[in-house]
mmCIF file of C-alpha atoms in Angstrom:
data_model
loop_
_atom_site.group_PDB
_atom_site.id
_atom_site.type_symbol
_atom_site.label_atom_id
_atom_site.label_comp_id
_atom_site.label_asym_id
_atom_site.label_seq_id
_atom_site.Cartn_x
_atom_site.Cartn_y
_atom_site.Cartn_z
ATOM 1 C CA MET A 1 -134.525 -46.055 -70.554
ATOM 2 C CA GLN A 2 -130.949 -45.504 -70.979
ATOM 3 C CA GLY A 3 -130.954 -42.049 -72.082
ATOM 4 C CA ILE A 4 -136.058 -43.590 -70.697
ATOM 5 C CA ALA A 5 -133.803 -42.128 -71.888
ATOM 6 C CA LEU A 6 -134.687 -40.920 -69.716
ATOM 7 C CA HIS A 7 -129.679 -33.551 -62.603
ATOM 8 C CA PRO A 8 -126.774 -31.654 -61.052
ATOM 9 C CA ALA A 9 -125.945 -30.602 -57.820
ATOM 10 C CA GLN A 10 -122.832 -28.483 -59.224
ATOM 11 C CA VAL A 11 -121.458 -29.417 -62.574
ATOM 12 C CA SER A 12 -119.172 -26.985 -63.817
ATOM 13 C CA HIS A 13 -118.937 -27.949 -67.404
ATOM 14 C CA HIS A 14 -122.699 -27.974 -68.073
ATOM 15 C CA LYS A 15 -124.966 -24.989 -68.281
ATOM 16 C CA ALA A 16 -123.694 -22.504 -65.770
ATOM 17 C CA SER A 17 -127.290 -21.405 -64.561
ATOM 18 C CA VAL A 18 -129.865 -24.102 -64.608
ATOM 19 C CA THR A 19 -133.337 -22.516 -64.481
ATOM 20 C CA SER A 20 -135.484 -24.255 -61.552
ATOM 21 C CA PRO A 21 -137.489 -27.215 -62.693
ATOM 22 C CA ALA A 22 -140.649 -25.563 -61.779
ATOM 23 C CA ARG A 23 -139.852 -22.329 -63.758
ATOM 24 C CA VAL A 24 -138.640 -24.473 -66.951
ATOM 25 C CA ALA A 25 -141.874 -26.477 -66.858
ATOM 26 C CA PHE A 26 -143.945 -23.081 -66.685
ATOM 27 C CA THR A 27 -141.770 -21.639 -69.377
ATOM 28 C CA MET A 28 -142.450 -24.710 -71.698
ATOM 29 C CA ALA A 29 -146.077 -24.742 -70.836
ATOM 30 C CA SER A 30 -146.316 -21.332 -71.821
ATOM 31 C CA SER A 31 -144.205 -21.115 -74.967
ATOM 32 C CA SER A 32 -145.376 -24.321 -76.361
ATOM 33 C CA SER A 33 -148.966 -24.173 -75.152
ATOM 34 C CA LEU A 34 -150.634 -24.025 -78.448
ATOM 35 C CA SER A 35 -148.624 -26.854 -79.964
ATOM 36 C CA ALA A 36 -148.839 -28.777 -76.718
ATOM 37 C CA VAL A 37 -152.654 -28.670 -76.787
ATOM 38 C CA LEU A 38 -152.825 -29.463 -80.684
ATOM 39 C CA LEU A 39 -150.539 -32.583 -79.977
ATOM 40 C CA LEU A 40 -152.649 -33.620 -76.968
ATOM 41 C CA CYS A 41 -155.974 -33.016 -78.826
ATOM 42 C CA LEU A 42 -154.708 -35.394 -81.834
ATOM 43 C CA ALA A 43 -153.181 -37.987 -79.474
ATOM 44 C CA ALA A 44 -156.766 -37.962 -77.709
ATOM 45 C CA ALA A 45 -158.681 -38.352 -80.687
ATOM 46 C CA ALA A 46 -156.491 -41.251 -81.682
ATOM 47 C CA SER A 47 -156.268 -43.122 -78.373
ATOM 48 C CA ALA A 48 -160.027 -42.618 -78.084
ATOM 49 C CA GLN A 49 -160.083 -45.387 -80.678
ATOM 50 C CA LEU A 50 -158.092 -47.650 -78.547
ATOM 51 C CA SER A 51 -159.698 -50.260 -76.594
ATOM 52 C CA THR A 52 -158.835 -52.900 -74.202
ATOM 53 C CA THR A 53 -161.204 -55.230 -75.662
ATOM 54 C CA PHE A 54 -159.858 -54.813 -79.285
ATOM 55 C CA TYR A 55 -158.855 -58.277 -79.804
ATOM 56 C CA ASP A 56 -161.521 -60.152 -77.597
ATOM 57 C CA THR A 57 -163.268 -61.322 -80.787
ATOM 58 C CA SER A 58 -160.609 -61.299 -83.489
ATOM 59 C CA CYS A 59 -157.826 -62.874 -81.439
ATOM 60 C CA PRO A 60 -158.906 -63.695 -78.009
ATOM 61 C CA LYS A 61 -155.875 -65.431 -76.865
ATOM 62 C CA ALA A 62 -153.591 -62.809 -77.986
ATOM 63 C CA VAL A 63 -153.015 -60.819 -74.875
ATOM 64 C CA LYS A 64 -152.394 -63.928 -72.658
ATOM 65 C CA THR A 65 -149.837 -65.206 -75.265
ATOM 66 C CA ILE A 66 -148.029 -62.049 -75.385
ATOM 67 C CA LYS A 67 -147.861 -61.893 -71.493
ATOM 68 C CA ASP A 68 -146.700 -65.534 -71.246
ATOM 69 C CA ALA A 69 -144.047 -65.057 -73.922
ATOM 70 C CA VAL A 70 -142.791 -61.715 -72.126
ATOM 71 C CA THR A 71 -142.671 -63.429 -68.726
ATOM 72 C CA ALA A 72 -140.735 -66.387 -70.114
ATOM 73 C CA ALA A 73 -138.289 -63.966 -71.773
ATOM 74 C CA VAL A 74 -137.766 -62.055 -68.731
ATOM 75 C CA ASN A 75 -137.385 -64.897 -66.362
ATOM 76 C CA LYS A 76 -134.661 -66.119 -68.715
ATOM 77 C CA GLU A 77 -132.988 -62.889 -68.553
ATOM 78 C CA LYS A 78 -133.825 -60.201 -66.156
ATOM 79 C CA ARG A 79 -132.361 -57.422 -68.231
ATOM 80 C CA MET A 80 -134.680 -58.012 -71.072
ATOM 81 C CA GLY A 81 -137.425 -56.699 -69.122
ATOM 82 C CA ALA A 82 -135.620 -53.247 -69.272
ATOM 83 C CA SER A 83 -134.898 -53.757 -72.903
ATOM 84 C CA LEU A 84 -138.499 -54.193 -73.888
ATOM 85 C CA LEU A 85 -139.561 -51.202 -71.755
ATOM 86 C CA ARG A 86 -137.038 -49.164 -73.552
ATOM 87 C CA LEU A 87 -137.886 -50.341 -76.929
ATOM 88 C CA HIS A 88 -141.489 -49.066 -76.100
ATOM 89 C CA PHE A 89 -140.246 -45.606 -75.300
ATOM 90 C CA HIS A 90 -137.962 -45.372 -78.227
ATOM 91 C CA ASP A 91 -140.714 -46.253 -80.450
ATOM 92 C CA CYS A 92 -143.413 -43.889 -78.949
ATOM 93 C CA PHE A 93 -141.024 -41.070 -78.716
ATOM 94 C CA VAL A 94 -140.548 -41.135 -82.684
ATOM 95 C CA GLN A 95 -143.586 -40.612 -84.873
ATOM 96 C CA GLY A 96 -145.689 -42.046 -82.081
ATOM 97 C CA CYS A 97 -146.361 -45.603 -80.853
ATOM 98 C CA ASP A 98 -146.368 -47.325 -84.335
ATOM 99 C CA ALA A 99 -143.542 -49.958 -84.251
ATOM 100 C CA SER A 100 -141.428 -47.834 -86.609
ATOM 101 C CA VAL A 101 -138.386 -48.627 -84.465
ATOM 102 C CA LEU A 102 -138.938 -52.297 -85.507
ATOM 103 C CA LEU A 103 -138.164 -51.565 -89.153
ATOM 104 C CA SER A 104 -134.601 -52.728 -90.202
ATOM 105 C CA GLY A 105 -132.165 -49.941 -90.320
ATOM 106 C CA GLN A 106 -133.423 -46.426 -90.267
ATOM 107 C CA GLU A 107 -134.317 -45.637 -86.542
ATOM 108 C CA GLN A 108 -132.132 -48.501 -85.330
ATOM 109 C CA ASN A 109 -129.331 -46.736 -86.885
ATOM 110 C CA ALA A 110 -129.852 -43.578 -84.904
ATOM 111 C CA PHE A 111 -127.235 -42.565 -82.361
ATOM 112 C CA PRO A 112 -129.390 -43.506 -79.261
ATOM 113 C CA ASN A 113 -130.373 -46.726 -80.703
ATOM 114 C CA ILE A 114 -127.449 -48.273 -82.648
ATOM 115 C CA GLY A 115 -125.677 -50.826 -80.568
ATOM 116 C CA SER A 116 -127.930 -50.536 -77.513
ATOM 117 C CA LEU A 117 -131.515 -51.425 -78.553
ATOM 118 C CA ARG A 118 -132.292 -54.904 -77.693
ATOM 119 C CA GLY A 119 -135.226 -57.370 -77.632
ATOM 120 C CA PHE A 120 -136.146 -57.488 -81.211
ATOM 121 C CA ASP A 121 -135.629 -61.076 -81.219
ATOM 122 C CA VAL A 122 -138.193 -61.330 -78.379
ATOM 123 C CA ILE A 123 -140.817 -59.321 -80.315
ATOM 124 C CA ASP A 124 -140.169 -61.426 -83.311
ATOM 125 C CA ASN A 125 -140.762 -64.624 -81.550
ATOM 126 C CA ILE A 126 -143.928 -63.149 -79.900
ATOM 127 C CA LYS A 127 -145.262 -61.882 -83.415
ATOM 128 C CA ALA A 128 -144.791 -65.608 -84.665
ATOM 129 C CA GLN A 129 -146.790 -66.967 -82.012
ATOM 130 C CA VAL A 130 -149.622 -64.571 -82.422
ATOM 131 C CA GLU A 131 -149.500 -64.925 -86.127
ATOM 132 C CA ALA A 132 -149.998 -68.692 -85.727
ATOM 133 C CA LEU A 133 -153.085 -67.980 -83.650
ATOM 134 C CA CYS A 134 -154.717 -65.092 -85.850
ATOM 135 C CA LYS A 135 -153.181 -64.087 -89.184
ATOM 136 C CA GLN A 136 -152.285 -60.530 -89.722
ATOM 137 C CA THR A 137 -154.319 -59.358 -86.974
ATOM 138 C CA VAL A 138 -152.388 -58.287 -83.878
ATOM 139 C CA SER A 139 -150.191 -55.267 -84.756
ATOM 140 C CA CYS A 140 -146.534 -55.053 -83.797
ATOM 141 C CA ALA A 141 -147.079 -51.693 -82.286
ATOM 142 C CA ASP A 142 -149.867 -53.368 -79.770
ATOM 143 C CA ILE A 143 -147.222 -56.090 -79.038
ATOM 144 C CA VAL A 144 -144.623 -53.635 -78.101
ATOM 145 C CA ALA A 145 -146.782 -51.839 -75.773
ATOM 146 C CA LEU A 146 -148.175 -54.809 -74.160
ATOM 147 C CA ALA A 147 -144.609 -56.241 -73.741
ATOM 148 C CA ALA A 148 -143.437 -53.067 -71.952
ATOM 149 C CA ARG A 149 -146.220 -53.406 -69.277
ATOM 150 C CA ASP A 150 -145.838 -57.172 -68.906
ATOM 151 C CA SER A 151 -141.902 -56.756 -68.505
ATOM 152 C CA VAL A 152 -142.617 -54.249 -65.576
ATOM 153 C CA VAL A 153 -145.091 -56.553 -64.003
ATOM 154 C CA ALA A 154 -142.672 -59.500 -64.496
ATOM 155 C CA LEU A 155 -140.132 -57.408 -62.466
ATOM 156 C CA GLY A 156 -142.409 -57.049 -59.638
ATOM 157 C CA GLY A 157 -143.557 -53.410 -60.826
ATOM 158 C CA PRO A 158 -147.144 -51.977 -61.191
ATOM 159 C CA THR A 159 -149.441 -52.848 -64.004
ATOM 160 C CA TRP A 160 -151.535 -50.275 -66.264
ATOM 161 C CA THR A 161 -154.358 -50.370 -68.679
ATOM 162 C CA VAL A 162 -153.082 -50.673 -72.321
ATOM 163 C CA GLY A 163 -155.523 -49.589 -75.030
ATOM 164 C CA LEU A 164 -155.316 -51.846 -78.174
ATOM 165 C CA GLY A 165 -155.820 -51.137 -81.868
ATOM 166 C CA ARG A 166 -152.646 -49.535 -82.899
ATOM 167 C CA ARG A 167 -151.617 -50.178 -86.487
ATOM 168 C CA ASP A 168 -147.973 -50.265 -87.763
ATOM 169 C CA SER A 169 -146.253 -47.456 -89.695
ATOM 170 C CA THR A 170 -144.870 -48.079 -93.122
ATOM 171 C CA THR A 171 -141.998 -45.576 -92.414
ATOM 172 C CA ALA A 172 -139.251 -44.929 -89.965
ATOM 173 C CA ASN A 173 -137.391 -41.554 -89.329
ATOM 174 C CA GLU A 174 -133.758 -41.839 -88.297
ATOM 175 C CA ALA A 175 -133.378 -38.090 -88.206
ATOM 176 C CA LEU A 176 -136.335 -37.632 -85.779
ATOM 177 C CA ALA A 177 -134.902 -40.501 -83.456
ATOM 178 C CA ASN A 178 -131.514 -38.777 -83.363
ATOM 179 C CA SER A 179 -133.106 -35.248 -82.316
ATOM 180 C CA ALA A 180 -136.235 -36.468 -80.401
ATOM 181 C CA LEU A 181 -134.722 -39.008 -77.817
ATOM 182 C CA PRO A 182 -133.266 -37.412 -74.816
ATOM 183 C CA ALA A 183 -129.526 -38.246 -74.287
ATOM 184 C CA PRO A 184 -127.788 -39.589 -71.241
ATOM 185 C CA SER A 185 -126.073 -36.145 -70.974
ATOM 186 C CA SER A 186 -129.526 -34.370 -70.725
ATOM 187 C CA ASP A 187 -129.854 -31.562 -68.078
ATOM 188 C CA ILE A 188 -133.444 -30.757 -66.669
ATOM 189 C CA VAL A 189 -133.927 -28.097 -69.284
ATOM 190 C CA ASP A 190 -133.271 -30.679 -72.209
ATOM 191 C CA LEU A 191 -135.366 -33.404 -70.350
ATOM 192 C CA THR A 192 -138.257 -30.553 -70.311
ATOM 193 C CA ASN A 193 -137.704 -29.631 -73.843
ATOM 194 C CA SER A 194 -137.947 -33.354 -74.818
ATOM 195 C CA PHE A 195 -141.159 -34.404 -72.794
ATOM 196 C CA GLY A 196 -142.954 -31.245 -72.229
ATOM 197 C CA PRO A 197 -144.469 -30.611 -75.817
ATOM 198 C CA LYS A 198 -145.629 -34.207 -75.669
ATOM 199 C CA GLY A 199 -147.924 -33.426 -72.535
ATOM 200 C CA PHE A 200 -145.729 -34.802 -69.867
ATOM 201 C CA THR A 201 -145.416 -33.106 -66.576
ATOM 202 C CA LEU A 202 -142.402 -32.685 -64.314
ATOM 203 C CA THR A 203 -143.946 -35.354 -62.186
ATOM 204 C CA ASP A 204 -144.409 -37.712 -65.338
ATOM 205 C CA ILE A 205 -140.477 -36.967 -66.316
ATOM 206 C CA VAL A 206 -139.150 -38.018 -62.762
ATOM 207 C CA ALA A 207 -141.745 -40.939 -62.756
ATOM 208 C CA LEU A 208 -140.486 -42.173 -66.266
ATOM 209 C CA SER A 209 -136.889 -41.736 -65.283
ATOM 210 C CA GLY A 210 -137.710 -44.486 -62.573
ATOM 211 C CA ALA A 211 -137.643 -46.962 -65.317
ATOM 212 C CA HIS A 212 -133.840 -46.823 -64.619
ATOM 213 C CA THR A 213 -134.671 -48.770 -61.512
ATOM 214 C CA ILE A 214 -134.038 -51.909 -63.908
ATOM 215 C CA GLY A 215 -131.450 -52.426 -66.785
ATOM 216 C CA GLN A 216 -127.805 -51.234 -67.439
ATOM 217 C CA ALA A 217 -126.053 -48.620 -69.380
ATOM 218 C CA GLN A 218 -122.750 -48.627 -71.288
ATOM 219 C CA CYS A 219 -119.704 -47.016 -70.038
ATOM 220 C CA GLN A 220 -119.514 -44.685 -73.013
ATOM 221 C CA ASN A 221 -122.783 -43.162 -71.424
ATOM 222 C CA PHE A 222 -121.528 -42.502 -67.904
ATOM 223 C CA ARG A 223 -117.850 -42.180 -68.371
ATOM 224 C CA ASP A 224 -117.910 -38.281 -68.196
ATOM 225 C CA ARG A 225 -120.126 -38.560 -65.087
ATOM 226 C CA ILE A 226 -117.665 -40.634 -63.106
ATOM 227 C CA TYR A 227 -114.420 -38.980 -63.942
ATOM 228 C CA ASN A 228 -115.367 -35.385 -64.341
ATOM 229 C CA GLU A 229 -118.553 -34.572 -62.220
ATOM 230 C CA THR A 230 -118.594 -33.499 -58.424
ATOM 231 C CA ASN A 231 -122.268 -34.349 -57.658
ATOM 232 C CA ILE A 232 -121.433 -38.181 -57.337
ATOM 233 C CA ASN A 233 -120.677 -40.288 -54.433
ATOM 234 C CA SER A 234 -116.911 -40.756 -54.435
ATOM 235 C CA GLY A 235 -117.109 -44.589 -53.588
ATOM 236 C CA PHE A 236 -119.666 -45.175 -56.107
ATOM 237 C CA ALA A 237 -117.591 -43.327 -58.785
ATOM 238 C CA THR A 238 -114.478 -45.465 -57.743
ATOM 239 C CA SER A 239 -116.458 -48.780 -58.020
ATOM 240 C CA LEU A 240 -117.505 -48.022 -61.537
ATOM 241 C CA LYS A 241 -114.053 -46.814 -62.761
ATOM 242 C CA ALA A 242 -112.587 -50.423 -62.780
ATOM 243 C CA ASN A 243 -114.943 -51.353 -65.321
ATOM 244 C CA CYS A 244 -114.983 -48.077 -67.315
ATOM 245 C CA PRO A 245 -111.670 -46.961 -68.223
ATOM 246 C CA GLN A 246 -111.125 -43.078 -68.806
ATOM 247 C CA PRO A 247 -109.866 -43.067 -72.177
ATOM 248 C CA ALA A 248 -112.633 -42.913 -74.811
ATOM 249 C CA GLY A 249 -113.024 -45.943 -76.875
ATOM 250 C CA SER A 250 -111.763 -48.262 -73.978
ATOM 251 C CA GLY A 251 -114.483 -50.559 -72.692
ATOM 252 C CA ASP A 252 -117.141 -48.282 -74.174
ATOM 253 C CA SER A 253 -119.617 -51.199 -74.122
ATOM 254 C CA ASN A 254 -119.066 -52.395 -70.664
ATOM 255 C CA LEU A 255 -122.138 -52.358 -68.657
ATOM 256 C CA ALA A 256 -123.132 -51.035 -65.009
ATOM 257 C CA PRO A 257 -126.558 -51.246 -63.481
ATOM 258 C CA LEU A 258 -128.567 -48.058 -63.606
ATOM 259 C CA ASP A 259 -129.891 -49.030 -60.028
ATOM 260 C CA ALA A 260 -126.997 -50.711 -58.112
ATOM 261 C CA THR A 261 -129.145 -51.741 -55.159
ATOM 262 C CA THR A 262 -131.673 -53.954 -56.765
ATOM 263 C CA PRO A 263 -130.925 -53.776 -60.555
ATOM 264 C CA SER A 264 -133.327 -56.408 -61.418
ATOM 265 C CA SER A 265 -136.387 -55.577 -59.307
ATOM 266 C CA PHE A 266 -138.754 -52.782 -60.429
ATOM 267 C CA ASP A 267 -139.074 -50.640 -57.274
ATOM 268 C CA ASN A 268 -138.255 -47.175 -55.739
ATOM 269 C CA LYS A 269 -134.526 -47.708 -54.958
ATOM 270 C CA TYR A 270 -133.495 -45.675 -57.891
ATOM 271 C CA TYR A 271 -134.701 -42.555 -56.101
ATOM 272 C CA THR A 272 -133.116 -43.431 -52.795
ATOM 273 C CA GLY A 273 -129.888 -43.793 -55.161
ATOM 274 C CA LEU A 274 -130.255 -40.118 -56.337
ATOM 275 C CA LYS A 275 -130.662 -38.807 -52.777
ATOM 276 C CA SER A 276 -127.155 -40.531 -52.223
ATOM 277 C CA GLN A 277 -125.703 -39.196 -55.323
ATOM 278 C CA LYS A 278 -125.681 -42.445 -56.966
ATOM 279 C CA GLY A 279 -127.379 -41.772 -60.237
ATOM 280 C CA LEU A 280 -125.376 -43.698 -62.855
ATOM 281 C CA LEU A 281 -126.250 -41.100 -65.754
ATOM 282 C CA HIS A 282 -125.863 -37.307 -65.817
ATOM 283 C CA SER A 283 -129.677 -37.275 -66.874
ATOM 284 C CA ASP A 284 -130.492 -39.258 -63.703
ATOM 285 C CA GLN A 285 -128.669 -37.224 -61.140
ATOM 286 C CA VAL A 286 -130.030 -33.861 -62.638
ATOM 287 C CA LEU A 287 -133.325 -34.794 -61.162
ATOM 288 C CA TYR A 288 -132.055 -34.245 -57.538
ATOM 289 C CA ALA A 289 -129.894 -31.519 -56.607
ATOM 290 C CA GLY A 290 -130.125 -31.883 -52.780
ATOM 291 C CA GLY A 291 -132.222 -28.536 -52.491
ATOM 292 C CA SER A 292 -135.821 -27.747 -52.339
ATOM 293 C CA GLY A 293 -136.518 -27.558 -56.034
ATOM 294 C CA SER A 294 -139.671 -29.213 -57.698
ATOM 295 C CA ALA A 295 -137.879 -32.185 -58.873
ATOM 296 C CA ASP A 296 -136.026 -32.653 -55.771
ATOM 297 C CA ASN A 297 -139.344 -32.858 -53.921
ATOM 298 C CA ILE A 298 -140.761 -35.412 -56.267
ATOM 299 C CA VAL A 299 -137.632 -37.625 -55.960
ATOM 300 C CA SER A 300 -137.987 -37.223 -52.194
ATOM 301 C CA ASN A 301 -141.571 -38.488 -52.332
ATOM 302 C CA PHE A 302 -140.847 -41.269 -54.642
ATOM 303 C CA ALA A 303 -137.891 -42.386 -52.505
ATOM 304 C CA SER A 304 -140.186 -42.570 -49.347
ATOM 305 C CA ASN A 305 -143.444 -43.558 -50.877
ATOM 306 C CA PRO A 306 -143.374 -46.552 -53.200
ATOM 307 C CA ALA A 307 -147.063 -46.373 -53.879
ATOM 308 C CA ALA A 308 -146.575 -42.778 -55.181
ATOM 309 C CA PHE A 309 -143.982 -43.907 -57.576
ATOM 310 C CA THR A 310 -145.563 -46.777 -59.146
ATOM 311 C CA SER A 311 -148.868 -44.946 -59.318
ATOM 312 C CA ALA A 312 -147.165 -42.024 -61.168
ATOM 313 C CA PHE A 313 -145.195 -44.406 -63.301
ATOM 314 C CA ALA A 314 -148.247 -46.381 -64.428
ATOM 315 C CA SER A 315 -150.141 -42.973 -65.087
ATOM 316 C CA ALA A 316 -147.275 -41.670 -67.321
ATOM 317 C CA MET A 317 -146.871 -44.942 -69.174
ATOM 318 C CA VAL A 318 -150.634 -44.681 -70.054
ATOM 319 C CA LYS A 319 -149.782 -41.138 -71.644
ATOM 320 C CA MET A 320 -146.651 -42.736 -73.303
ATOM 321 C CA ALA A 321 -148.597 -45.579 -74.823
ATOM 322 C CA ASN A 322 -151.166 -43.178 -76.371
ATOM 323 C CA LEU A 323 -148.619 -40.961 -78.190
ATOM 324 C CA SER A 324 -149.976 -40.424 -81.797
ATOM 325 C CA PRO A 325 -151.073 -44.206 -82.563
ATOM 326 C CA LEU A 326 -152.080 -45.223 -86.061
ATOM 327 C CA THR A 327 -155.753 -46.487 -85.960
ATOM 328 C CA GLY A 328 -158.616 -47.525 -88.149
ATOM 329 C CA THR A 329 -157.190 -47.617 -91.632
ATOM 330 C CA GLN A 330 -154.058 -45.871 -91.005
ATOM 331 C CA GLY A 331 -150.680 -47.644 -91.593
ATOM 332 C CA GLN A 332 -150.826 -51.540 -91.818
ATOM 333 C CA VAL A 333 -150.780 -54.681 -89.641
ATOM 334 C CA ARG A 334 -147.262 -56.013 -90.449
ATOM 335 C CA LEU A 335 -146.652 -59.723 -91.186
ATOM 336 C CA THR A 336 -143.130 -59.458 -90.171
ATOM 337 C CA CYS A 337 -142.135 -56.709 -87.616
ATOM 338 C CA SER A 338 -139.029 -55.788 -89.372
ATOM 339 C CA LYS A 339 -140.459 -54.957 -92.785
ATOM 340 C CA VAL A 340 -143.359 -53.494 -94.379
ATOM 341 C CA ASN A 341 -145.884 -55.730 -96.038
#
């Protein structure tokens, strides 16, 4: 998730002494144990109210309608699968999985989102189809959660169970979006600080970063890496420079695939790329430094064992979808995803 969001061999201009991922994870777990436990307890209490059969009676055709619409959108444009997955991540990381990111303005204007979040038209189209079936019954938040799962499946990736029954928020938070979402320049400490308090382990972080096996990133997000970093394959860097000029402001929105090997297939090639120093973003390559660190070992395992990656990714996505959902009488079911009722 471009900056999902979502690490260096030797990068001189970043933090001089990076603590090992294992120690970082331990430190985070220790220093934030109380807040993390409280967050997890709240999330567990809310997610316990989610159910895979939530719409079986009230809107029995909803889940299939959403899947068919997502599959059609991804078949039309492969990149849309990555965009819908990223939309879910950027929603859940800010206020929880409540469709706040769909409200016009606000979070959409935050730096990690403006000019790069996509898929709103696809969600609007799905919402219109579902509303035609069942008036004001299926939330936008549930549509986004299902669309992420169905996008991954459409691109050959794993499936996972999505509990349903989320409701939509009536507010959004631009400031929180600016601070909560990890940047493409994040190092391993930054990633752990972003994900750890939400209950994600180092394995979860590495697995969720694997969402970058699909999708593309803008030149402005990898320019510094290809021109200034040393832990990058020289041929890979050279190939990217032609479409990403060095002067800032020149070609900023030009795109490059996050996984150059199989950019439209959800597989484990992202990790083999990291082992070859072909991570596109700084936040990608910091996961593999070429040593025997905890993150390095996880990357190596995922690179050699596709089943291990898909299983870990699915597990982490279940956690993601259960981040502080609104349920019961909280929030509302929006008639239009881009505005409150």
